[in-house]
Tab-separated table of C-alpha atoms in Angstrom:
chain	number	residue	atom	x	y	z
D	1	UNK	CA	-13.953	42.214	37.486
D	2	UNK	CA	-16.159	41.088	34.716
D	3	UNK	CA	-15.673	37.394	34.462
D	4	UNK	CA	-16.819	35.401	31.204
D	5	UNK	CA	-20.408	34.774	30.203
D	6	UNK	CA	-20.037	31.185	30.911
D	7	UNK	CA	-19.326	31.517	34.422
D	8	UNK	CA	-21.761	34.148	35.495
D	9	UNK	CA	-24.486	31.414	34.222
D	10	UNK	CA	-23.071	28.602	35.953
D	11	UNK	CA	-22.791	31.022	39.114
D	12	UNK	CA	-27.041	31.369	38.472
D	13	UNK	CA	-27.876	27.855	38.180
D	14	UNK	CA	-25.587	27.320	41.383
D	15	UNK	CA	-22.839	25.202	39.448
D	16	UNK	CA	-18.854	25.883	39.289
D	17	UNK	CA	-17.453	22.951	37.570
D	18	UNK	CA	-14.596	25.651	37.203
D	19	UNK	CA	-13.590	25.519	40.942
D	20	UNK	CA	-13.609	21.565	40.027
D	21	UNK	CA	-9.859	19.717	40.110
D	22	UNK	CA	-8.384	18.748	36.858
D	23	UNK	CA	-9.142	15.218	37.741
D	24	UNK	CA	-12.665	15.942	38.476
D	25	UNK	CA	-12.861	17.596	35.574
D	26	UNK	CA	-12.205	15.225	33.216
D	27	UNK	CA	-14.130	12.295	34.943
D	28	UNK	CA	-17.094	14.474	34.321
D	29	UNK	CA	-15.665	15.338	30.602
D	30	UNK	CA	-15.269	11.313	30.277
D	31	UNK	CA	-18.576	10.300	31.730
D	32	UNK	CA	-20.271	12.938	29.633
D	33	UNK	CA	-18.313	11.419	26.765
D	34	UNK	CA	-19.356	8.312	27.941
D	35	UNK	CA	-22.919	9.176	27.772
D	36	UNK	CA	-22.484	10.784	23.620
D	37	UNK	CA	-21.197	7.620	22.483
D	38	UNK	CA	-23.996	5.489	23.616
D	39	UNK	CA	-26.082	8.208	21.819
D	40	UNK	CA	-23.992	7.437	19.280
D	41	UNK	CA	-24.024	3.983	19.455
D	42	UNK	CA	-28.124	4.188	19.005
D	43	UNK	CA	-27.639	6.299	16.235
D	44	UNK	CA	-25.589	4.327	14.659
D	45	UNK	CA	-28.012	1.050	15.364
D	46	UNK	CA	-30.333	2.921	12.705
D	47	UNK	CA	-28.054	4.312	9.963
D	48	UNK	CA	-27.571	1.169	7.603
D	49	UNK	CA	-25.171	1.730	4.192
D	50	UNK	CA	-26.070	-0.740	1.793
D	51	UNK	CA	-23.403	-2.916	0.720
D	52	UNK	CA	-22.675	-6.569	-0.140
D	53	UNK	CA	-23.250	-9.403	1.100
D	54	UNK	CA	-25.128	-7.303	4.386
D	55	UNK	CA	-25.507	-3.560	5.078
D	56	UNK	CA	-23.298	-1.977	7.203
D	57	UNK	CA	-24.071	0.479	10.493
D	58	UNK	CA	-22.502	2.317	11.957
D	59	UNK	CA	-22.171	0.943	15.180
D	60	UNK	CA	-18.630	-0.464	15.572
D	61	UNK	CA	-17.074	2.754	13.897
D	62	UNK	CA	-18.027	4.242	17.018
D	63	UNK	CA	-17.142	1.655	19.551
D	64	UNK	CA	-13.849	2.321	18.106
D	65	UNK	CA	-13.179	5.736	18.677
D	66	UNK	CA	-15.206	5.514	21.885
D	67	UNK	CA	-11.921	3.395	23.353
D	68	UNK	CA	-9.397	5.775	21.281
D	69	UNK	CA	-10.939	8.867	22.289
D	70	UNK	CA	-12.201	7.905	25.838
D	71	UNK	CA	-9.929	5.326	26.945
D	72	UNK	CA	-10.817	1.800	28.098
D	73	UNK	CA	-13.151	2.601	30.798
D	74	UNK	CA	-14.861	5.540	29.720
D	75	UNK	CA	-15.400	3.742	26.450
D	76	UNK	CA	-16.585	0.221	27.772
D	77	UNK	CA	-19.018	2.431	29.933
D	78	UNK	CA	-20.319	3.999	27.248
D	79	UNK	CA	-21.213	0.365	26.212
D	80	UNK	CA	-22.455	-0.456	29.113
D	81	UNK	CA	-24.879	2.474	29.111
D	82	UNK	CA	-26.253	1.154	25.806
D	83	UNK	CA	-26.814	-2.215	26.785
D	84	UNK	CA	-28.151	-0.738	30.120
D	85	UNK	CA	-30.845	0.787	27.796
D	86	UNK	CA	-31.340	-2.059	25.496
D	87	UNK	CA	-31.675	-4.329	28.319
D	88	UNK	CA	-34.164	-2.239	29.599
D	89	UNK	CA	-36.686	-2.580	26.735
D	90	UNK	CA	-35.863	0.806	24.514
D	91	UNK	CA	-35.804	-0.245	21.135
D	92	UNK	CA	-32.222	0.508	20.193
D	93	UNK	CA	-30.496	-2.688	19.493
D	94	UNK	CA	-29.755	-2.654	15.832
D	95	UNK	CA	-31.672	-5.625	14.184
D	96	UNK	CA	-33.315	-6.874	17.342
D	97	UNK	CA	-35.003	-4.070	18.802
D	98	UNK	CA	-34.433	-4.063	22.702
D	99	UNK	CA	-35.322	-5.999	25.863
D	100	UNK	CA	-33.464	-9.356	27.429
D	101	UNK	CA	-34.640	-10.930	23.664
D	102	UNK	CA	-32.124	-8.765	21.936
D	103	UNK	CA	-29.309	-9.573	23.953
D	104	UNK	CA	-30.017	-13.191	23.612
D	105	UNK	CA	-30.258	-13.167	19.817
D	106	UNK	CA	-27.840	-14.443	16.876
D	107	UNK	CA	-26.408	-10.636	17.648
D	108	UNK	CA	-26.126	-10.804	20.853
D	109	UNK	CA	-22.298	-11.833	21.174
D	110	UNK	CA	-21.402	-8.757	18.675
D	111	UNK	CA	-23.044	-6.371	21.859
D	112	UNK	CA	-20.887	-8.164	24.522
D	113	UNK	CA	-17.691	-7.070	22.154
D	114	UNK	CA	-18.869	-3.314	22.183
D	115	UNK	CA	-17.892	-3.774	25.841
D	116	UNK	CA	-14.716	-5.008	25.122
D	117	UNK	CA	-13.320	-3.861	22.189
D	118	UNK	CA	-12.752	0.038	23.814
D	119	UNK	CA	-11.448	-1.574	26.067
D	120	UNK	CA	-8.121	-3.390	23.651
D	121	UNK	CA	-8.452	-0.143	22.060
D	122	UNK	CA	-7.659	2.444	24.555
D	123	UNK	CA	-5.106	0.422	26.144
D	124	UNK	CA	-2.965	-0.062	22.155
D	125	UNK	CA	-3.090	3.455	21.832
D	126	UNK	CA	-1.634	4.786	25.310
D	127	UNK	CA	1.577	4.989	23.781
D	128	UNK	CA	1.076	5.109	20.347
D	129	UNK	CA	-1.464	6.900	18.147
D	130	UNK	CA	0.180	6.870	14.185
D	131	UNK	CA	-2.211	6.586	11.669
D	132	UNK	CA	-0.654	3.189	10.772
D	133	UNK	CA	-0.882	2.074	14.111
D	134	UNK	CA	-4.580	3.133	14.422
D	135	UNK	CA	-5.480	1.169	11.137
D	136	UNK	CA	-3.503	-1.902	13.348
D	137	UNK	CA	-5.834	-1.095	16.982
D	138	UNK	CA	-8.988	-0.505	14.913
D	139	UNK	CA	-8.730	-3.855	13.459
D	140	UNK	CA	-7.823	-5.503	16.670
D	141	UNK	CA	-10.605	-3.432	18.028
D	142	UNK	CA	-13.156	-4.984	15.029
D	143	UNK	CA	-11.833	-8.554	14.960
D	144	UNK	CA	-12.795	-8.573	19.023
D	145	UNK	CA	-16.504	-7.867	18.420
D	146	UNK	CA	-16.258	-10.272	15.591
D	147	UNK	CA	-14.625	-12.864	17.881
D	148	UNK	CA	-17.557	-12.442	20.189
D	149	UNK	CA	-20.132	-12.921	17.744
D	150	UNK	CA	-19.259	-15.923	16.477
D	151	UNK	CA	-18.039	-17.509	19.763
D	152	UNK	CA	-21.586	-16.826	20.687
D	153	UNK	CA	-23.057	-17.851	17.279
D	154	UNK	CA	-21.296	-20.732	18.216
D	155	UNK	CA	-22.554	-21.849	21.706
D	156	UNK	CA	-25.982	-20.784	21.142
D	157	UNK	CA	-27.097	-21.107	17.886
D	158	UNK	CA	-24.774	-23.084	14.836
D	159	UNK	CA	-23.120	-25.066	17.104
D	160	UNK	CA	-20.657	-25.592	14.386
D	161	UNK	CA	-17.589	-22.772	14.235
D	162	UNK	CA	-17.310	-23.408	10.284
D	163	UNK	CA	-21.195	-22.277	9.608
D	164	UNK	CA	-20.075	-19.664	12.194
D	165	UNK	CA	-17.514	-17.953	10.710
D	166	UNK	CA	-19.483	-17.895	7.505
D	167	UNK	CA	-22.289	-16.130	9.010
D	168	UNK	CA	-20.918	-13.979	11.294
D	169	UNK	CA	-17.154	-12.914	9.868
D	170	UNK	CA	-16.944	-13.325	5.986
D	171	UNK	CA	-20.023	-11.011	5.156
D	172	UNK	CA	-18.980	-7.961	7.580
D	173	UNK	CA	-14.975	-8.187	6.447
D	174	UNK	CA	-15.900	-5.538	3.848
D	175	UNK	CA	-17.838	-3.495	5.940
D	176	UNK	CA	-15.811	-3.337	8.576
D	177	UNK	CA	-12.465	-2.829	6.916
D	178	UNK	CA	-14.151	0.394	5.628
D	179	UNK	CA	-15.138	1.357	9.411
D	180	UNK	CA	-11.293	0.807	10.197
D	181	UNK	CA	-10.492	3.051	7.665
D	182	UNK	CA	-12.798	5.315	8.390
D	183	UNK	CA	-11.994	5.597	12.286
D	184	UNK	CA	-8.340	6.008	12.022
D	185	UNK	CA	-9.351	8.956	9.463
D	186	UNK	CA	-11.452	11.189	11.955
D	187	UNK	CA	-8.980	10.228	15.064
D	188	UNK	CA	-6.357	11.291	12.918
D	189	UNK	CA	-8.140	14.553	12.770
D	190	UNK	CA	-9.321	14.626	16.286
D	191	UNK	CA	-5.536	14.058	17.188
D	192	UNK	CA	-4.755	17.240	15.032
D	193	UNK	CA	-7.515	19.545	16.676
D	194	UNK	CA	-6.852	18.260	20.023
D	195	UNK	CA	-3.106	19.386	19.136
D	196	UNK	CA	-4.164	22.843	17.753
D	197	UNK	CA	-6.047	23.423	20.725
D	198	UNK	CA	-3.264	22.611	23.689
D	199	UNK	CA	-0.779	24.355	21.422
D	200	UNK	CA	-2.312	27.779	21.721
């Protein structure tokens, strides 16, 4: 029988994720996931549009649709792999480089968010994934990493939640009302393909 290309390499290298269960499966389709967003997640650290009062990156757009696409676990993990590598030293935490020092900085309570955000986010759209209701999740999703940088800004550094919310909400409303927008756009599409693709 001649079996697909695919497989006959995968025999070679000795691996058969196609004898895997479905649930095995798509833990390994998660984690790899997982792993893409955190790629992500750097890439976005470096991409800045410019646009009053701060620039915006890209970073939160994809903490989003890590939780909508992922779910909340797969999506905090891929988090957690990024602040795994920041934490490390690599120089991929956007505005503070990397190391213990980055986590610790004015941004640092924005990075604990990215943990926690997919999390909100993945568990609001079990059940429901309109494009309305993604607009609604995303900006849950958003206002949670803002929460966390400011309660942080807070402790650590104004010690005054008025100066807080002036730094670290009112300048990235803009900004991140566009990401919301902007994320409930592709998963709208990613809905649709994903939908193509099981109906054939």
């Amino acid at each position: 029988m001649n079996r697909p290309l695919k497989y006959r390499i995968a025999d070679s290298l000795g691996l058969r994720p196609y004898a895997l269960d479905p649930s095995t499966r798509r833990i390994l389709a998660c984690t790899s996931g997982s792993i893409l967003f955190a790629g992500l997640y750097i890439v976005g650290a470096y991409v800045r549009i410019p646009l009053y009062p701060v620039p915006v990156t890209l970073q939160t757009l994809f903490v989003l649709l890590s939780g909508a696409v992922l779910g909340g676990g797969f999506g905090a993990l891929a988090g957690a792999i990024y602040l795994l590598l920041g934490a490390s030293g690599l120089p991929v935490l956007a505005g503070s480089g990397g190391g213990l020092a980055g986590l610790a900085s004015p941004t640092g309570g924005y990075l604990i968010g990215f943990l926690v955000a997919p999390v909100l986010v993945g568990r609001l759209f079990r059940n429901r994934t309109s494009y309305i209701w993604s607009i609604v999740v995303f900006s849950i999703g958003s206002l949670t990493v803002l929460a966390f940088g400011i309660a942080h800004l807070t402790l650590f550094y104004t010690h005054d939640f008025s100066n807080s919310l002036l730094m670290g909400l009112l300048p990235f409303i803009p900004g991140d009302a566009l990401k919301v927008l902007a994320a409930s756009s592709i998963y709208r599409s990613y809905k649709a393909i994903v939908h193509h693709r099981s109906a054939r």
